[in-house]
XYZ file of C-alpha atoms in Angstrom:
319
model
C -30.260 -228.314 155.310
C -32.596 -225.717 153.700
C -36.251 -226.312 153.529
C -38.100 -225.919 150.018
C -39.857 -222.483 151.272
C -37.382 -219.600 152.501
C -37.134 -216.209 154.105
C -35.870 -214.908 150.064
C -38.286 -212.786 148.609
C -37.455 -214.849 145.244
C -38.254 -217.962 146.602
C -42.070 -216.586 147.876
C -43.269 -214.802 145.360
C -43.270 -217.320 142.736
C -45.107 -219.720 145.576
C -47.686 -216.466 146.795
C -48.792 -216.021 143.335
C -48.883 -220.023 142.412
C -51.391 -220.170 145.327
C -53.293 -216.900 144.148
C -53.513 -218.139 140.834
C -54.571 -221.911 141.337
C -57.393 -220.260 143.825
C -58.214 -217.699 140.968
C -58.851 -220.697 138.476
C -62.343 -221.927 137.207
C -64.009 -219.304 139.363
C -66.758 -217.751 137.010
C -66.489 -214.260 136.142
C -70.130 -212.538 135.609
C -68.703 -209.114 134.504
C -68.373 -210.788 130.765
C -72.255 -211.544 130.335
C -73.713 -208.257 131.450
C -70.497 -205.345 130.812
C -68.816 -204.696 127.854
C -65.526 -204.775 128.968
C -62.457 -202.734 127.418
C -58.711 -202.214 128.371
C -58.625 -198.269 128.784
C -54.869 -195.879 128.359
C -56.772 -192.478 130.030
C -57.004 -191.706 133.219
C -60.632 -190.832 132.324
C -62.982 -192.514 129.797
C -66.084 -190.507 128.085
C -68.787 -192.311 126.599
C -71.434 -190.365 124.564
C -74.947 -191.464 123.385
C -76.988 -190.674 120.370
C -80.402 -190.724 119.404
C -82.064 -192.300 116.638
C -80.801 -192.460 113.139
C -83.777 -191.679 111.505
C -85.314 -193.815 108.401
C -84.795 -193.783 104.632
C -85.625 -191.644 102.476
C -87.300 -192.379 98.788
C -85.186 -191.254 96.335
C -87.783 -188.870 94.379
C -88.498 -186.969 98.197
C -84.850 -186.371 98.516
C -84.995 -183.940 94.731
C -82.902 -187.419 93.660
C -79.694 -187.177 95.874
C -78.745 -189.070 99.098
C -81.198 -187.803 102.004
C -78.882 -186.451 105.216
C -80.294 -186.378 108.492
C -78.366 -185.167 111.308
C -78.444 -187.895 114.644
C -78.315 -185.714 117.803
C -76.640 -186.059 121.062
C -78.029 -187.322 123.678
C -76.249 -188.141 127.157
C -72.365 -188.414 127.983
C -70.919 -190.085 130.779
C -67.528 -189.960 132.049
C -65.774 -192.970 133.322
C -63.515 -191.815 136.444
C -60.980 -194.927 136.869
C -60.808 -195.507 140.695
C -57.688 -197.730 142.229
C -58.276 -201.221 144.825
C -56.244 -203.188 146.396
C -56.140 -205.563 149.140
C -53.296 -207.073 151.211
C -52.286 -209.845 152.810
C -49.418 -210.397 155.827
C -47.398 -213.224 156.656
C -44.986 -213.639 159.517
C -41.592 -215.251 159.168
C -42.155 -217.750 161.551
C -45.099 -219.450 159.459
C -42.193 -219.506 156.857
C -39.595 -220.879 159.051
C -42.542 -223.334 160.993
C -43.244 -224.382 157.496
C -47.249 -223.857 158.302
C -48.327 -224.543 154.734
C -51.667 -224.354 155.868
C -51.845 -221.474 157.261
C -49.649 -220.076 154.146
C -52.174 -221.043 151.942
C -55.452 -220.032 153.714
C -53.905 -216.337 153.844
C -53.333 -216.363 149.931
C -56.493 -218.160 149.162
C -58.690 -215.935 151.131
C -56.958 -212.856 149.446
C -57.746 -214.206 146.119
C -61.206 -215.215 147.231
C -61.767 -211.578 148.085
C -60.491 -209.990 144.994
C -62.515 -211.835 142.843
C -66.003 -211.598 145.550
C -64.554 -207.682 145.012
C -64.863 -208.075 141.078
C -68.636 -209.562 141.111
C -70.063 -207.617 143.673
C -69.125 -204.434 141.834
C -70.330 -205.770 138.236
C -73.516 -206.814 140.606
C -73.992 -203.238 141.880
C -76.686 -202.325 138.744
C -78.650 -204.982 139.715
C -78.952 -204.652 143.610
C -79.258 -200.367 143.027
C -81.493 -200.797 139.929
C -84.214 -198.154 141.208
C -82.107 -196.045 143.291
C -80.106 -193.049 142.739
C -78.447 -191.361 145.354
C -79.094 -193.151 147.976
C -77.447 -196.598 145.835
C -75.479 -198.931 148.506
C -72.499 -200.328 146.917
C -70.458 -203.801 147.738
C -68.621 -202.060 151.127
C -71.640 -200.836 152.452
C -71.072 -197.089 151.395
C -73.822 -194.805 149.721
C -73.040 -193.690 146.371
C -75.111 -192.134 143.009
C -76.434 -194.211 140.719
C -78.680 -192.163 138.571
C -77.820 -192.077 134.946
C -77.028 -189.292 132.697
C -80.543 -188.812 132.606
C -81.001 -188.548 136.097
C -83.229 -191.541 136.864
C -82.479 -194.859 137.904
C -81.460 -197.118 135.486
C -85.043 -198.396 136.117
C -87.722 -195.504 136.214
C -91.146 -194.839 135.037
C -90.077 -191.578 133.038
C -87.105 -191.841 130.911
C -86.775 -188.718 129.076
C -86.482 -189.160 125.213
C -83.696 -186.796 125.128
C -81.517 -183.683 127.095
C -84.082 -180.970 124.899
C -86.820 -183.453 125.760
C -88.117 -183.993 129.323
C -92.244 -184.216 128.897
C -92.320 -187.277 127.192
C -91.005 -189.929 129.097
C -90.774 -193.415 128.713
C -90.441 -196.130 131.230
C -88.654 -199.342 131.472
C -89.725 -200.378 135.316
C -92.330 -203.354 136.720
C -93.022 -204.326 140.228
C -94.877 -207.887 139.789
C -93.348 -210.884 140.443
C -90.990 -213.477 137.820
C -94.009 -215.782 135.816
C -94.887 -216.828 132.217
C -97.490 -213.470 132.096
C -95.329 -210.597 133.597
C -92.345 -211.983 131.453
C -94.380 -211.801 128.143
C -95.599 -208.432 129.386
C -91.702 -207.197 129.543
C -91.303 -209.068 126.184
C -94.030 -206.987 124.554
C -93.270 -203.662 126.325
C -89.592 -203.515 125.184
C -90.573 -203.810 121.206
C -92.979 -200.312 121.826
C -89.329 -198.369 123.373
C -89.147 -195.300 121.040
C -85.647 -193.273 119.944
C -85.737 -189.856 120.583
C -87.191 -189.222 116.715
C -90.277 -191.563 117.614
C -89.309 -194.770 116.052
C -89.234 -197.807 117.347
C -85.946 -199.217 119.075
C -86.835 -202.724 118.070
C -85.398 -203.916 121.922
C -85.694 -207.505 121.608
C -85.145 -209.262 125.254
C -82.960 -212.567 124.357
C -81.402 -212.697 128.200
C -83.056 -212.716 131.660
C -80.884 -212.109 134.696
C -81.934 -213.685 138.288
C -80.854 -214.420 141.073
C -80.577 -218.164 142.623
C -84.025 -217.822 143.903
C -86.168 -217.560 140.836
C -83.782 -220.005 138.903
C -86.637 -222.378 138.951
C -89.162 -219.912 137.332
C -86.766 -218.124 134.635
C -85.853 -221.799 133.220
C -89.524 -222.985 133.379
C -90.236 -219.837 131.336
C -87.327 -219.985 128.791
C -86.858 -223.962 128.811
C -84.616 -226.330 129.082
C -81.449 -226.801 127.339
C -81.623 -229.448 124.304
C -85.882 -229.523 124.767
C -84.979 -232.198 127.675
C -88.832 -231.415 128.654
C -91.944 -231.296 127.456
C -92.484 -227.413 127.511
C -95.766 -226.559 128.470
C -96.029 -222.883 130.131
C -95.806 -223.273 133.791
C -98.987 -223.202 135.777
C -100.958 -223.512 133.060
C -103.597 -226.164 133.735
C -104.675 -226.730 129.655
C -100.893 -227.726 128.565
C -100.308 -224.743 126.580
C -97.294 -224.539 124.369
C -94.724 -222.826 126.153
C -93.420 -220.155 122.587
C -90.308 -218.835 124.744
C -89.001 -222.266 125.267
C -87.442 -222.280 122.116
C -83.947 -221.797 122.918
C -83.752 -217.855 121.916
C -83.319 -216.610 125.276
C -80.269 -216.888 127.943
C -80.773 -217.533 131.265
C -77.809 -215.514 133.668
C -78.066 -216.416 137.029
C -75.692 -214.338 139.089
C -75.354 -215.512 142.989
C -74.205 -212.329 143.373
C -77.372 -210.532 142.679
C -79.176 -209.928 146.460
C -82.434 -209.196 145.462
C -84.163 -212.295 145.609
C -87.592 -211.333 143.386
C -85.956 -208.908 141.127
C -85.490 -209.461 137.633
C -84.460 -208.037 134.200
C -84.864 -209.062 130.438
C -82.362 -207.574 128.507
C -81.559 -206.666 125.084
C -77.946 -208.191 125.217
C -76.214 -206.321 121.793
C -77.849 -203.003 123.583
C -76.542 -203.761 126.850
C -73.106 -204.258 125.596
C -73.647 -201.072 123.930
C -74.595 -198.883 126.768
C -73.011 -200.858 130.005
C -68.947 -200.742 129.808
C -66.215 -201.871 132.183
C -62.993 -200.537 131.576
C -59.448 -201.509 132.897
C -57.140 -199.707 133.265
C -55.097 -201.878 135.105
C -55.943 -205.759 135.843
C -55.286 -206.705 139.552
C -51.679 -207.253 139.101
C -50.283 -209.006 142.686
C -46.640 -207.948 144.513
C -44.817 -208.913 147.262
C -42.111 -207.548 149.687
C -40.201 -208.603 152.810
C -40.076 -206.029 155.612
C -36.146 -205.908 157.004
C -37.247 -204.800 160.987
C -41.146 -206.692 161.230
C -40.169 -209.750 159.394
C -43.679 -209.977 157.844
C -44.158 -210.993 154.179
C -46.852 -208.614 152.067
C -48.637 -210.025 149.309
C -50.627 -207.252 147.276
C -53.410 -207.483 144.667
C -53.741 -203.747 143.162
C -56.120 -203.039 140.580
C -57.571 -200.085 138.309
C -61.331 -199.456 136.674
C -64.419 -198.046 136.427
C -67.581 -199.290 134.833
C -71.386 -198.292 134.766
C -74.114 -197.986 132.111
C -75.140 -194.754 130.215
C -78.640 -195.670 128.683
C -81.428 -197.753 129.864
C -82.871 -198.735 126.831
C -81.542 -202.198 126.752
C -83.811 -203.774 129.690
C -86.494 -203.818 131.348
C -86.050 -204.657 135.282
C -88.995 -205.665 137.784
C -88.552 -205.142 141.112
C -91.319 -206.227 143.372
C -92.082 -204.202 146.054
């Protein structure tokens, strides 16, 4: 009499990846809010910036034709697509012992891993915001983080452009999550400049935290459907709370491990600057080996991903 699960490759890999995907189901994916994310066909992807358009022009200034005005180039980034994978071994005894449990813990934890893998890399701008070179990603291992520009994504002196290094511009705080510093980051965003000296017009509609200041960032931006009297927080005369209107998101990423860092982003800008690209989705394989007798499951995967401007948030990171 055969049991329902076999030594036959056919019969376990439709049962390996029925256990991958059911573990794989409802489990939020963060990449989506913060990365604009894009199937790539290049080995390589190349992302350039450029500066301001420039304004309109009156019709009688322009000797009564259409006004031209060249926009220049600012930074380019390359997108280097860099392979994963992760593994997972099963002995033919479990199979033949039908130990279902143990089966399933293997494939579950594998899945659980891929997708921790997934958010702790879309997490890695966050955790590194001020560093550069000495940025620790989601194994442990130092890598560079500076921008095109050569800061961190958050620094005191953004240069306005490649030809333009003396005026700088910054898009950094150190004070802690609260009604003031927030309105402070609100403010400071509108006064961002292009490179031509007009204003950006950053408007912050989305502030990322972690778990710990959940509390704070939905006292600031209010509750959803007005399901409280919104006051601002702390404020002993009852003052109307004007950001709890509805107009800005609240992301809170479990994934993010600094606990009193936060960021108020511009979310249309940060789709524009911050891009995730597959170039292959974790696709999962399996294969019986004739003289161990083990079973390998695979999850393989291709991308890259990583931001090329700053100017779509402003990040405080107290010290």
């Amino acid at each position: 009499m055969q049991t329902a699960l076999q030594w036959d490759k056919n019969v376990l890999e439709p049962v390996f990846r029925e256990l991958y995907t059911r573990e794989m189901k409802n489990k939020p994916d963060y990449v989506p809010s913060m990365f604009d994310v894009q199937k790539s066909d290049k080995a390589v992807e190349s992302i350039e910036s450029i500066g301001g358009e420039g304004l309109m022009e009156e019709w009688g200034y322009s000797n009564n034709q259409v006004k031209y005005e060249d926009v220049d180039q600012l930074w380019q980034k390359y997108y280097q697509h860099v392979k994963y994978s992760l593994g997972r071994e099963i002995d033919r005894d479990f199979v033949d012992d039908l130990k279902l449990t143990a089966i399933k813990d293997r494939i579950r934890s594998l899945a659980d891993a891929v997708y921790k893998t997934q958010q702790m890399q879309g997490a890695q701008w966050f955790n590194n915001g001020t560093a550069t070179s000495t940025a620790i990603d989601y194994r442990g291992r130092i890598y560079n983080a500076a921008l095109p520009d050569g800061q961190a994504l958050f620094s005191t002196v953004h240069p306005y452009s490649p030809t333009n290094s003396v005026d700088t511009q910054s898009n950094l705080m150190t004070t802690e999550l609260s009604i003031d510093e927030f309105d402070k980051a609100y403010v400071q965003m509108q006064q961002w400049k292009d490179d031509k000296g007009n204003l950006m017009a950053a408007m912050g509609d989305t502030l990322y935290v972690s778990p710990a200041l959940r509390r704070i960032a939905l006292q600031i931006t209010g509750l959803p459907n007005g399901r409280y009297d919104n006051f601002e927080p702390g404020n002993a005369d009852h003052n109307a709370n004007v950001y709890a209107d509805g107009s800005i998101k609240v992301v809170v990423n479990p994934f993010f491990t600094n606990n009193k860092a936060w960021v108020l982003a511009d979310s249309t800008r940060m789709k524009n600057a911050m891009k995730w690209f597959n170039r292959r989705l974790p696709e999962t394989g399996s294969i019986t080996d004739f003289d161990t007798e083990v079973a390998k499951y695979k999850v393989v995967k291709r991308c890259s991903f990583g931001t090329i401007d700053w100017s779509w948030g402003i990040g405080s990171f107290p010290v």
